[in-house]
Short mmCIF file of C-alpha atoms and ligand atoms in Angstrom, two decimals:
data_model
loop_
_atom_site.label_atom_id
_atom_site.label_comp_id
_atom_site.label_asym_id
_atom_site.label_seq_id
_atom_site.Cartn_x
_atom_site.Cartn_y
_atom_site.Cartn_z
CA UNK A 214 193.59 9.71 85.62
CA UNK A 215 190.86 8.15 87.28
CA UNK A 216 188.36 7.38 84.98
CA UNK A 217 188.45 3.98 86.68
CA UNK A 218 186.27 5.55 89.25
CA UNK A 219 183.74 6.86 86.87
CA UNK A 220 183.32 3.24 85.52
CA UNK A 221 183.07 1.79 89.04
CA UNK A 222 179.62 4.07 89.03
CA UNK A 223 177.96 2.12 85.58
CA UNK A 224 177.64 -1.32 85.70
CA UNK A 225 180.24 -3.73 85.13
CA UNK A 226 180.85 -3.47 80.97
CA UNK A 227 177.76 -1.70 79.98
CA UNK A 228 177.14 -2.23 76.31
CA UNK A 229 177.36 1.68 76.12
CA UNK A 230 180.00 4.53 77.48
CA UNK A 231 177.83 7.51 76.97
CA UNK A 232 179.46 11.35 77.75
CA UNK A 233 178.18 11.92 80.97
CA UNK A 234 179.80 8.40 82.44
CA UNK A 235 183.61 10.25 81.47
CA UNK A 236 185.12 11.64 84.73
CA UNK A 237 185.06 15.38 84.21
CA UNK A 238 187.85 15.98 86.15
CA UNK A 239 190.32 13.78 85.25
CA UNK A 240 189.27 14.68 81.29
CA UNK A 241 189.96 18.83 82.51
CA UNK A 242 193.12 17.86 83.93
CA UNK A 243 194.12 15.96 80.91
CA UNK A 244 192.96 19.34 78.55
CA UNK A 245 194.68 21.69 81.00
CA UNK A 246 197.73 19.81 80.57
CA UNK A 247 198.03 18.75 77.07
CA UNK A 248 196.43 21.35 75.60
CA UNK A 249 193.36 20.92 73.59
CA UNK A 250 191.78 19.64 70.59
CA UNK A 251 192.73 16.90 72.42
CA UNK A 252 191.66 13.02 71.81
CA UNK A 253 191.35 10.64 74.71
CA UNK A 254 190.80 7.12 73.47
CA UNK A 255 190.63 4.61 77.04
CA UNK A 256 192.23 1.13 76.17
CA UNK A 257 190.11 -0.04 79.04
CA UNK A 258 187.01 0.54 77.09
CA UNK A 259 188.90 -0.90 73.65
CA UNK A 260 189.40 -4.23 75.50
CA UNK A 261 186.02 -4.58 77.33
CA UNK A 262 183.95 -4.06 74.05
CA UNK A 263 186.23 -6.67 72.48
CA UNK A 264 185.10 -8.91 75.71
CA UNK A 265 181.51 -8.55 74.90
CA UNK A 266 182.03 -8.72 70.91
CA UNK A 267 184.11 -11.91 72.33
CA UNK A 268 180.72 -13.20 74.58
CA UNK A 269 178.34 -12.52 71.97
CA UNK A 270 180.06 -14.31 69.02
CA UNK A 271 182.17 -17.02 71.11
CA UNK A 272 182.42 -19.13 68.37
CA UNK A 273 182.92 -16.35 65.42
CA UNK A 274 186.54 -15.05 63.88
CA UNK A 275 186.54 -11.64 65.05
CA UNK A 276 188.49 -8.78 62.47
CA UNK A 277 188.61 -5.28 63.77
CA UNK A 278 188.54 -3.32 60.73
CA UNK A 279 191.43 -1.12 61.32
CA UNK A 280 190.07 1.73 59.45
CA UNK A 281 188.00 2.91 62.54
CA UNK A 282 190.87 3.36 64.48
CA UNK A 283 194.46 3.00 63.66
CA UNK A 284 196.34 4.16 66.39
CA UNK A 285 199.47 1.89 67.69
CA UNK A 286 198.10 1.63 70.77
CA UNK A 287 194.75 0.35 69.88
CA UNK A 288 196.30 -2.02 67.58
CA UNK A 289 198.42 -3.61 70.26
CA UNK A 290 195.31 -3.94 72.92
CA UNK A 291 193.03 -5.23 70.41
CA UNK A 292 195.69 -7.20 69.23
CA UNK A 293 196.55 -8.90 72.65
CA UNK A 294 192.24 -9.03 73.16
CA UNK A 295 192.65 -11.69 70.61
CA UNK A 296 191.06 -9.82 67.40
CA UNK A 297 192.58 -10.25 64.11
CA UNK A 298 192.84 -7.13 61.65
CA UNK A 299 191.27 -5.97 58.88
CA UNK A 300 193.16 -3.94 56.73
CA UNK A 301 191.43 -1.63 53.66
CA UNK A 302 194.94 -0.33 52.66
CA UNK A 303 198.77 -1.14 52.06
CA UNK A 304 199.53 1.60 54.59
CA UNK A 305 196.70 0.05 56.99
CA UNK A 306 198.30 -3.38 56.90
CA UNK A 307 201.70 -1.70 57.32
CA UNK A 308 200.37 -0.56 60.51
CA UNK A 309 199.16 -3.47 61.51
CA UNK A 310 202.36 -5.70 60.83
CA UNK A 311 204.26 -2.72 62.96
CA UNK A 312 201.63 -3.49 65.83
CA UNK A 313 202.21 -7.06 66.07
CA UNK A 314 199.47 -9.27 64.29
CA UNK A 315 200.92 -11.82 62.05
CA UNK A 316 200.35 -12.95 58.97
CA UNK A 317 197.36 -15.65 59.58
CA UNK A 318 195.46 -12.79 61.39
CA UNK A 319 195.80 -10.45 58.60
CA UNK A 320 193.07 -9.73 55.85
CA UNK A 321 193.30 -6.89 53.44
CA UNK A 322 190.49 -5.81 51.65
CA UNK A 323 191.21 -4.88 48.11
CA UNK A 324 188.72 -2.57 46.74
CA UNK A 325 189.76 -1.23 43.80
CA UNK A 326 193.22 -1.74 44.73
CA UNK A 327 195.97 0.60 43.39
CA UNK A 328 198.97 -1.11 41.73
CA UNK A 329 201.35 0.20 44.58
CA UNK A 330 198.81 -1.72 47.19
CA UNK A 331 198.59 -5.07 45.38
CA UNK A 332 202.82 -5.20 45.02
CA UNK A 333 203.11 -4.32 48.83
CA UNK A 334 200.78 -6.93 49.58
CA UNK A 335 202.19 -9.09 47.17
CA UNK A 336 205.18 -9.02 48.85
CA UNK A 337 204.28 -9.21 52.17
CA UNK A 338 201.94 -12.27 51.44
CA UNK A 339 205.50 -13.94 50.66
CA UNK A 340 206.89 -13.41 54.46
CA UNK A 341 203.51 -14.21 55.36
CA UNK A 342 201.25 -17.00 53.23
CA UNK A 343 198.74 -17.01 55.75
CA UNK A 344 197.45 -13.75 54.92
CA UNK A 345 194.25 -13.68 53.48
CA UNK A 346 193.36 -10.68 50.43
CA UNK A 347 189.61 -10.12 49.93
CA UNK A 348 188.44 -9.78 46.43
CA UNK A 349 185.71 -8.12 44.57
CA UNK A 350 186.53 -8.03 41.38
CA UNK A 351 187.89 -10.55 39.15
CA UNK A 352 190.21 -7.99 37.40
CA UNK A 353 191.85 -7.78 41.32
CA UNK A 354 192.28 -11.55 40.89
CA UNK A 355 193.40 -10.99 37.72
CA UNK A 356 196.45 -8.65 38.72
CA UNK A 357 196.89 -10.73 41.85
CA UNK A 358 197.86 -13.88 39.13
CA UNK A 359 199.05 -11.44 37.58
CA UNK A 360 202.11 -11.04 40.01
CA UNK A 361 202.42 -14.77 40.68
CA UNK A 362 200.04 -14.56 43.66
CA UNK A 363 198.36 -17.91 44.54
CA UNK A 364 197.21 -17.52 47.83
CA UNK A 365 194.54 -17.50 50.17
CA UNK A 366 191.83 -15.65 49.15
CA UNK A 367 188.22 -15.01 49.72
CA UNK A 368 185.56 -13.38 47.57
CA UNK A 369 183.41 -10.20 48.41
CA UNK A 370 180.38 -10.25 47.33
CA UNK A 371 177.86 -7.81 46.68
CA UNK A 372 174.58 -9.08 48.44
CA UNK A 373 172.30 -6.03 46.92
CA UNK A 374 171.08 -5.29 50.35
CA UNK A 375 173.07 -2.25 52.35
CA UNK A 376 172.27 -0.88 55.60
CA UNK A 377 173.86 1.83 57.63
CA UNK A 378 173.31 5.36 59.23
CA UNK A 379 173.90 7.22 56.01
CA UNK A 380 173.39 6.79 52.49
CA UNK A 381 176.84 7.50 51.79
CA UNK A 382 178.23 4.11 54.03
CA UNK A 383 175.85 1.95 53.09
CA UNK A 384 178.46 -0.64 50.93
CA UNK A 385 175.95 -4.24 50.80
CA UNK A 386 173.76 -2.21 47.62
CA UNK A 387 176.48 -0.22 45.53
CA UNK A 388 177.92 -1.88 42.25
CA UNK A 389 181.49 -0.66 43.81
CA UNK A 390 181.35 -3.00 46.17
CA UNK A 391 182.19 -7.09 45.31
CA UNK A 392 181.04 -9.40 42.90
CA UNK A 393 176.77 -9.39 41.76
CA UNK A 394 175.09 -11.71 43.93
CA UNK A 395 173.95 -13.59 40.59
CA UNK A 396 177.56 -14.24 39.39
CA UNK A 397 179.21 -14.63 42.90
CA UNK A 398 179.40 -18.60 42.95
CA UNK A 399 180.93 -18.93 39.20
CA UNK A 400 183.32 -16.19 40.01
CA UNK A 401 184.13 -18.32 43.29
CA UNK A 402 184.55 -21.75 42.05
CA UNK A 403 186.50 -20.00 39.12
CA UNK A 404 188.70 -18.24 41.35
CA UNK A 405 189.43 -21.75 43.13
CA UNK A 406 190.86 -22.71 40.65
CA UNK A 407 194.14 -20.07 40.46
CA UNK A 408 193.95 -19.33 44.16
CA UNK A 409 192.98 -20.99 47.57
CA UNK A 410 189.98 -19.93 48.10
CA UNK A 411 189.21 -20.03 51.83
CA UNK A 412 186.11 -17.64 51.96
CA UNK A 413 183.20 -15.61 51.07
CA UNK A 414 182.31 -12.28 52.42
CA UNK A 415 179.76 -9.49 52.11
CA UNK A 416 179.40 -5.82 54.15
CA UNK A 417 176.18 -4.33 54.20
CA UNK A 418 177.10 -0.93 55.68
CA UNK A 419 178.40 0.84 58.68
CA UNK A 420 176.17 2.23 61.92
CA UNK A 421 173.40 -0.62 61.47
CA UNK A 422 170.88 0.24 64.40
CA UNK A 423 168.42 -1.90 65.45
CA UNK A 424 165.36 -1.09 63.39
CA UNK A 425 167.52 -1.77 60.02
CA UNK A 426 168.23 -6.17 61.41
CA UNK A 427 166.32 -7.72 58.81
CA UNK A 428 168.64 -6.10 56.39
CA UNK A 429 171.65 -7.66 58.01
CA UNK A 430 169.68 -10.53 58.32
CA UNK A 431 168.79 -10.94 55.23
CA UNK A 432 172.57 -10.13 53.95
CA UNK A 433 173.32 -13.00 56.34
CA UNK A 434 170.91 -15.70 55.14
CA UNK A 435 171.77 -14.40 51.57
CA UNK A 436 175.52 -15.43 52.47
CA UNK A 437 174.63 -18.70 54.04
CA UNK A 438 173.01 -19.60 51.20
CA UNK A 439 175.61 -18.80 48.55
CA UNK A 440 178.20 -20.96 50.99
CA UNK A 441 175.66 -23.84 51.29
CA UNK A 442 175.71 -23.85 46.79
CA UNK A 443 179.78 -23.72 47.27
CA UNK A 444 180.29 -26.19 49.48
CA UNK A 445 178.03 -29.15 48.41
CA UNK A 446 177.00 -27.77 44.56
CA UNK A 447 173.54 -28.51 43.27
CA UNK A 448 175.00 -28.44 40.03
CA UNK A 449 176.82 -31.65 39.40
CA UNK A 450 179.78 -31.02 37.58
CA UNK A 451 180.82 -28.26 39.80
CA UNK A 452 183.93 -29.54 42.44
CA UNK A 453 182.73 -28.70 46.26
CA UNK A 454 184.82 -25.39 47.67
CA UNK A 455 186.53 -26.00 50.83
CA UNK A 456 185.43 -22.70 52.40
CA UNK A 457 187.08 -21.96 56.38
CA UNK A 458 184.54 -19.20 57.09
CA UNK A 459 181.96 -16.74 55.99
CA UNK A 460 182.48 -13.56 56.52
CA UNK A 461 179.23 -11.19 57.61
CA UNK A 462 181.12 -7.63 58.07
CA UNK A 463 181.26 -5.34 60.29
CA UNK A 464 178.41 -2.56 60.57
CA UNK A 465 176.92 -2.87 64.26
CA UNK A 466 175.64 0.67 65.10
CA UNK A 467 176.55 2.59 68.69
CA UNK A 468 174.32 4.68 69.95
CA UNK A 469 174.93 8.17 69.53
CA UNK A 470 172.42 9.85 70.83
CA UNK A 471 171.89 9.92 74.43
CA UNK A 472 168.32 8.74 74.55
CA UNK A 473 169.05 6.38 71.66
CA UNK A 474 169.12 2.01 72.91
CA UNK A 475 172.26 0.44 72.49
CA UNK A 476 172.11 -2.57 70.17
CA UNK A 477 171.24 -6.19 71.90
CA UNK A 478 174.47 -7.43 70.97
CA UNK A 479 173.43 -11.34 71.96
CA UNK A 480 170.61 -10.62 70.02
CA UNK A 481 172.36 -9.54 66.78
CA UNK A 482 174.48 -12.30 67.42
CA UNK A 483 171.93 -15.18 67.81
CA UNK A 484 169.86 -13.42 64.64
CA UNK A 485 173.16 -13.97 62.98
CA UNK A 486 174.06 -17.49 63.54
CA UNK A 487 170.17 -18.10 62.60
CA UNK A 488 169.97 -16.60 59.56
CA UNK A 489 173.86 -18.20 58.31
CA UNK A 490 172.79 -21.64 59.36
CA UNK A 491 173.18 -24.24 58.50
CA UNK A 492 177.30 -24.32 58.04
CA UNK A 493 179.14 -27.67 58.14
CA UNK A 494 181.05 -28.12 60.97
CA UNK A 495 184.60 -26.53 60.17
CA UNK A 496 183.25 -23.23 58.44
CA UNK A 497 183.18 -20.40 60.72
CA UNK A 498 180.93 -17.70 60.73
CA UNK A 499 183.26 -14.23 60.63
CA UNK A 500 182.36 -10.94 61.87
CA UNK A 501 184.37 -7.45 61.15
CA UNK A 502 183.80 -4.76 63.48
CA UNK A 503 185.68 -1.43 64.08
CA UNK A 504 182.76 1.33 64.92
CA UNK A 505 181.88 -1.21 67.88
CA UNK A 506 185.19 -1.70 69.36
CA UNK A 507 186.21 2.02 69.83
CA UNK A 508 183.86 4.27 69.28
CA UNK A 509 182.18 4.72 72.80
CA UNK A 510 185.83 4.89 73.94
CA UNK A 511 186.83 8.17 72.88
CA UNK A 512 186.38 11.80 72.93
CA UNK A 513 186.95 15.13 71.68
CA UNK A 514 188.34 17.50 74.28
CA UNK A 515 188.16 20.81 72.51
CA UNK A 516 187.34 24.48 74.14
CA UNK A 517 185.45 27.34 74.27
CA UNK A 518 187.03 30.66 72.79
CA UNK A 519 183.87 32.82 71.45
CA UNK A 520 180.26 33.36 72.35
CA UNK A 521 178.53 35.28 70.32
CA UNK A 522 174.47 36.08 70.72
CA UNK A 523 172.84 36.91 67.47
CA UNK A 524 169.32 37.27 66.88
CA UNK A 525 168.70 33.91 65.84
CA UNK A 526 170.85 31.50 67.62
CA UNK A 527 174.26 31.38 70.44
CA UNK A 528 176.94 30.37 68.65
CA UNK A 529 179.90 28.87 70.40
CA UNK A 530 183.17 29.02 69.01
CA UNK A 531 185.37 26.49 69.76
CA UNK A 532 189.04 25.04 69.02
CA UNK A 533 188.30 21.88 67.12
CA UNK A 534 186.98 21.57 63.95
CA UNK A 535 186.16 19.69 61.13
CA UNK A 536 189.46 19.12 60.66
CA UNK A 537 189.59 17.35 63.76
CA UNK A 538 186.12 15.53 63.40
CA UNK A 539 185.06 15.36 59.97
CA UNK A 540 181.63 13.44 60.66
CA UNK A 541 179.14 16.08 61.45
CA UNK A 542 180.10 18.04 58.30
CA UNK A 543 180.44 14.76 56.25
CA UNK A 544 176.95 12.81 57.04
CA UNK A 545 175.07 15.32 59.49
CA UNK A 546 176.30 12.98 62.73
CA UNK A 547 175.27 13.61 65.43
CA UNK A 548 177.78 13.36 68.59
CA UNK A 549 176.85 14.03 72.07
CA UNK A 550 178.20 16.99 73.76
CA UNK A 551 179.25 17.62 77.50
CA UNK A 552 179.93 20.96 78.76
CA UNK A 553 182.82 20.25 81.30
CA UNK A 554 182.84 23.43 82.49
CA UNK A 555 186.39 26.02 83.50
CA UNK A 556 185.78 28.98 82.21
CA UNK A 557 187.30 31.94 84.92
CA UNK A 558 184.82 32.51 87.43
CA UNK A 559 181.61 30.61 86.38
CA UNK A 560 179.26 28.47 88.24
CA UNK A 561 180.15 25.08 87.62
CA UNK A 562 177.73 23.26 84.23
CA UNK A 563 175.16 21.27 86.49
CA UNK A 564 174.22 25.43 88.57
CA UNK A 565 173.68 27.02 84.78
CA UNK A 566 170.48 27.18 82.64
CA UNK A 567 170.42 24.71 79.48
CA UNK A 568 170.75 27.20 76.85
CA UNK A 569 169.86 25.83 72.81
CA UNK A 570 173.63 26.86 70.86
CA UNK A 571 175.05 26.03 68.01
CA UNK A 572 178.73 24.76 68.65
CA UNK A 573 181.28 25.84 65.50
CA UNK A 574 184.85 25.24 64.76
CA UNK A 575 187.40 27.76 63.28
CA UNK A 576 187.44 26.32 59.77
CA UNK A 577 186.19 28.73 57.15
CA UNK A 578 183.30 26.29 55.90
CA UNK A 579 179.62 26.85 57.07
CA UNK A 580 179.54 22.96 57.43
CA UNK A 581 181.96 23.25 60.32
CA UNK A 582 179.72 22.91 63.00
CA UNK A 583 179.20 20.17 65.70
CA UNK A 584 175.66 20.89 66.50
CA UNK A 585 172.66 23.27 66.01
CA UNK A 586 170.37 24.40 68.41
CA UNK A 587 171.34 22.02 70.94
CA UNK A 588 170.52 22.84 74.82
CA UNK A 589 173.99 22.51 76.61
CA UNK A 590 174.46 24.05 79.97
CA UNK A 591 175.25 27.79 79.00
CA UNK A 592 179.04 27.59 77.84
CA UNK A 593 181.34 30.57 78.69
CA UNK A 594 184.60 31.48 77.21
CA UNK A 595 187.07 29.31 78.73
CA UNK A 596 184.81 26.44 79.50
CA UNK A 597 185.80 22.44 77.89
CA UNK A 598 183.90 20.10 75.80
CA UNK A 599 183.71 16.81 75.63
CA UNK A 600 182.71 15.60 71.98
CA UNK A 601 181.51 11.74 72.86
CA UNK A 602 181.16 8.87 70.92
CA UNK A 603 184.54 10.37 69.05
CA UNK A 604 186.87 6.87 69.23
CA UNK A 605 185.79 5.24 65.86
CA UNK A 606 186.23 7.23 62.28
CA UNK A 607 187.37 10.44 64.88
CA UNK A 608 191.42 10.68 64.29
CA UNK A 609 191.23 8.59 61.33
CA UNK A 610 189.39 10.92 59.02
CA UNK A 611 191.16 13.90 60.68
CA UNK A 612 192.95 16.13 58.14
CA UNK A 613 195.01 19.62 57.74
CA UNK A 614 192.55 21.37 55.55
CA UNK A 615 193.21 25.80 56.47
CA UNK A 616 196.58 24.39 56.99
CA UNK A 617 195.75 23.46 60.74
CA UNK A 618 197.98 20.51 62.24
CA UNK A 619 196.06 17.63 63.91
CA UNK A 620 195.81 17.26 67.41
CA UNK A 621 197.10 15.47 69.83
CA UNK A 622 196.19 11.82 71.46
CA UNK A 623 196.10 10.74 75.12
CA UNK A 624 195.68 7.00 75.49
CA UNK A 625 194.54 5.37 78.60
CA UNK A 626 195.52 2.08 79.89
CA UNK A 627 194.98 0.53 83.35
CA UNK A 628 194.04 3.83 84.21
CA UNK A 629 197.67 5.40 83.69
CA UNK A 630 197.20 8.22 81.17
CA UNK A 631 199.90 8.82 77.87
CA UNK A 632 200.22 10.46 75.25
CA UNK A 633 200.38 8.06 72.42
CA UNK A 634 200.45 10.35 69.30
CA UNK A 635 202.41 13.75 69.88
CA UNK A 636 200.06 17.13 68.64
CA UNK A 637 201.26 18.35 64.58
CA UNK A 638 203.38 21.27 64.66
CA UNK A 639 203.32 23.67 62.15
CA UNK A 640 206.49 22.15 60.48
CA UNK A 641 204.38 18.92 59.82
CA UNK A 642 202.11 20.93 57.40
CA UNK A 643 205.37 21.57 54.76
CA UNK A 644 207.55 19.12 55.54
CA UNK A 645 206.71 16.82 52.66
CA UNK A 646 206.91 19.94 50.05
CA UNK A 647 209.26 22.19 47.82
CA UNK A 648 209.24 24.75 45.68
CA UNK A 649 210.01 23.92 41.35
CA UNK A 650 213.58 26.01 42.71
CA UNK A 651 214.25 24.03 45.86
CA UNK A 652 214.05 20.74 43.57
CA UNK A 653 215.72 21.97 41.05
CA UNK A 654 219.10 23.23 42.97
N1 LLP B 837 184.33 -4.30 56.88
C1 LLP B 837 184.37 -3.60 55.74
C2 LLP B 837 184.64 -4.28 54.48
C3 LLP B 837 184.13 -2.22 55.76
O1 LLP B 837 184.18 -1.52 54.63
C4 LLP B 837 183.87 -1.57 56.99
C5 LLP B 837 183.64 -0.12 57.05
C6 LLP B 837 183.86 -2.36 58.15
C7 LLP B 837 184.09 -3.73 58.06
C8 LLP B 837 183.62 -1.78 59.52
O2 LLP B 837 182.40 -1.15 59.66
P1 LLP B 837 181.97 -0.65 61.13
O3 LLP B 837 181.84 -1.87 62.01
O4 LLP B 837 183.01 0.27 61.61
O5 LLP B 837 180.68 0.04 60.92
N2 LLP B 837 183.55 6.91 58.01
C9 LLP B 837 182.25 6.33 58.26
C10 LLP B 837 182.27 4.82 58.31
C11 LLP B 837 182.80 4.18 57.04
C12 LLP B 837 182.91 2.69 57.17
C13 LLP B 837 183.54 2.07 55.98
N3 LLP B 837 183.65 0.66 56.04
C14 LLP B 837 181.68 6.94 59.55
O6 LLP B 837 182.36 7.73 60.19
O7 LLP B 837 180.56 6.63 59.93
#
C-alpha cells in the first residue's frame, strides 16, 4: 500500500503519526480486502520511533517491553532496530526467544511470578546465562535459589512515586510493585550475595505526559541516588555492588488526542540523564519503552453497520469492539477516530457536516463504546473507521469475551502490505475445550 506517500507529506520522522497522516485509501483497500476489525501495525513507523528513542538516549540500553506489542513481526524489526526485550511473562519471553533476541538481550520481569514462570525461566537462563530476571521481592529470589538459580539479576524497586494516564497503571506508588524504597539497598547488597547482581530498576507508570516530568524525575534522581549508596557505600562495612546499569522504565506518554503535544523526547531524555547523574563511568542508564515504540503505528480498521438517531445522541454501530480494543472500556481512553468514508452512494467524509455520535461495538456491555459525543464527519452505514493511536496495548489486551474471535493483522514493511496474524475462526473459540463425556471416553 502506499502509505509511504502519506509519510512523504509530514516531516521526515515526526515524533507523532496522528490519524489523519494514514493514507485513506490504501487503509480502505486493505479493509475491503481483508475484511474488517482489521489491525494495521506499519513496521516503518516501529523502526523510526526506535530511531528517535535511539537519538534521544544514544548512550542508554534500550528494552522494548514486549507487553505493548507482541506480534512476530514487531519483535523481529525491533529486534534488528537494535532494542533488547523486556519480557513480563514465560509466554512473553517464549515469544521473544522465537523472534530472535538472545539471551544477553533478554530481561524478564518477575512480578509475582507463578511457579510454572520461574521453572521456564529457570531453564532457559541455563541455554542462556546472560539473561537477566528482575526482582521485587525477596521471596522471588528466594524461589529463584530455590531452583539453583545464581544468575544475573537486578532488583525492582518501589520508588513511592507513580505516574501515568490512569490510576490503574500507575506501578512507581503501589506496594505490588518491587522492594520499599527504605529497604531497597539491604535487600540489594543481600541479594549480591546469592546472585550477580548487575542492576537496579524502578517503573513509575505507563502514558507519562509532559505535565507529570518531575515525577519521573524525581523517580530518576531517587534511583541515582540509591545506585550512588550501592556502588561506593557510606556505610563502611558494606562491600561496593558492581552495578552495569540502572534501569528508569518505560512510561513515556503518546499523544492521543489530536490537539494534545507530543512529548520533547530530547527533553525527557536530557531531564533524565540530569536527574540519574552522577553514574561512574561503566553503569548505564536503561530505559524500557513499549507504548512509545508502537503505539502511533497502528490502527483499528473497523466499520459502520447501524445508525441509529435517538433523542439524545447518534449512535454508530460498528464491527469492533471491546473485544478488539479493550482500552476505552478499561481506563476511559481516549483514541482518535477517522471517518474513512465507503458507505454506497455518500459524499465522500471531508463534503459531510461534523455530526457529535457516539461510536459502539456489538458486545453486550454498556462500556463498549469508543467514544461519546464526538463530532466525526456524519458516518453512514457502510462507511470505515480508522481507530488511531491503536499499535501499543491494542491486540495485546484483545480477547474472545460473547465468544467473538479476534481479528485479523496486516503488517507493513517497506511499504509491501501482509498479513502477519491470520483473523480467529470460530473453531479457535472451542478448540482448547471438552465436555466431562468427551474426556472421559
Ligand atoms: N516496564 C515495566 C516494568 C512495565 O510494567 C511497563 C508497562 C513498561 C516498562 C512499559 O510501559 P510503557 O512504556 O508502555 O508505558 N495496558 C495499559 C498499559 C499497562 C502498562 C503496564 N506496564 C494501557 O493500555 O495503557
Amino acid at each position: 500500500m502506499s502509505d509511504r506517500d502519506a509519510a512523504a507529506e509530514s516531516p521526515v520522522n515526526p515524533s507523532i503519526r496522528r490519524v489523519s497522516d494514514w493514507n485513506a485509501d490504501g487503509l480502505s483497500d486493505l479493509a475491503g480486502e481483508h475484511d474488517t476489525p482489521l489491525y494495521v501495525q506499519d513496521l516503518d513507523r516501529v523502526r523510526e520511533n526506535c530511531e528517535r528513542l535511539r537519538d534521544a538516549f544514544p548512550d542508554a540500553d534500550i528494552r522494548y517491553a514486549v507487553k505493548a506489542h507482541t506480534g512476530r513481526a514487531v519483535l523481529k524489526a525491533v529486534r534488528e532496530a537494535g532494542l533488547d526485550a523486556e519480557c513480563a511473562s514465560a509466554g512473553e519471553l517464549d515469544r521473544a526467544l522465537a523472534a530472535g533476541f538472545g539471551g544477553d538481550r533478554l530481561h524478564y520481569t518477575a512480578v509475582n511470578p507463578p511457579a510454572r514462570d520461574l521453572d521456564y525461566v529457570v531453564g532457559v537462563a541455563e541455554a542462556e546465562p546472560d539473561l537477566t530476571v528482575t526482582v521485587g521481592a525477596v521471596d522471588t529470589l528466594d524461589r529463584l535459589a530455590d531452583r539453583g538459580y545464581d544468575g544475573r539479576v537486578c532488583v525492582r524497586v518501589n520508588p513511592g512515586v507513580g505516574a501515568g494516564h490512569h490510576e490503574k497503571v500507575r506501578t512507581g506508588g503501589a506496594a505490588k510493585f518491587g522492594v520499599p524504597y527504605d529497604r531497597a539497598a539491604a535487600v540489594t547488597r543481600s541479594a549480591a550475595e546469592r546472585f550477580e547482581v548487575v542492576g537496579i530498576h524502578a517503573h513509575a507508570g505507563s502514558g507519562i505526559d509532559p505535565a507529570q516530568l518531575d515525577s519521573h524525575r524525581e523517580l530518576v534522581a531517587r534511583l541515582g541516588e540509591l545506585a550512588r549508596d550501592l556502588l561506593s557505600p557510606a556505610e563502611g562495612d558494606a562491600a561496593p555492588l558492581d552495578l552495569e546499569y540502572v534501569d528508569v522504565g518505560g512510561g513515556f506518554g503518546v499523544p492521543y488526542e489530536e490537539d494534545e503535544p507530543p512529548l520533547d523526547l530530547p527533553a525527557v531524555a536530557d531531564a533524565t540523564r540530569e536527574a540519574v547523574a552522577p553514574l561512574p563511568a561503566g553503569v548505564d542508564l536503561a530505559i524500557e519503552p513499549g507504548r512509545y515504540v508502537v503505539a502511533d503505528a497502528g490502527v483499528l480498521l473497523t466499520r459502520v453497520n447501524t445508525v441509529k438517531p435517538t433523542p439524545d445522541e447518534r449512535v454508530v454501530g460498528v464491527d469492533a469492539g471491546m473485544t478488539d480494543l479493550l482500552r476505552p472500556a478499561m481506563y476511559g481512553a481516549y483514541h482518535p477516530i477517522r471517518n474513512l468514508g465507503g458507505a454506497d452512494g455518500a459524499p465522500a467524509p471531508d463534503e459531510r457536516d461534523a455530526t457529535p455520535v457516539t461510536v459502539a461495538g456489538p458486545i453486550c456491555e454498556t462500556g463498549d463504546t469508543f467514544c461519546n459525543d464526538r463530532a466525526l464527519a456524519d458516518p453512514m452505514r457502510g462507511d470505515l473507521l480508522a481507530v488511531g493511536i491503536a499499535g501499543a496495548y491494542g491486540y495485546e489486551m484483545a480477547n474472545q469475551y460473547n465468544s467473538r474471535p479476534r481479528p485479523a493483522e496486516v503488517a507493513i514493511d517497506d511499504g509491501e502490505a501482509a498479513i502477519v496474524r491470520r483473523r480467529e475462526r470460530m473453531t479457535d473459540l472451542t478448540t482448547v475445550e471438552r465436555t466431562v463425556e468427551e474426556e472421559g471416553r
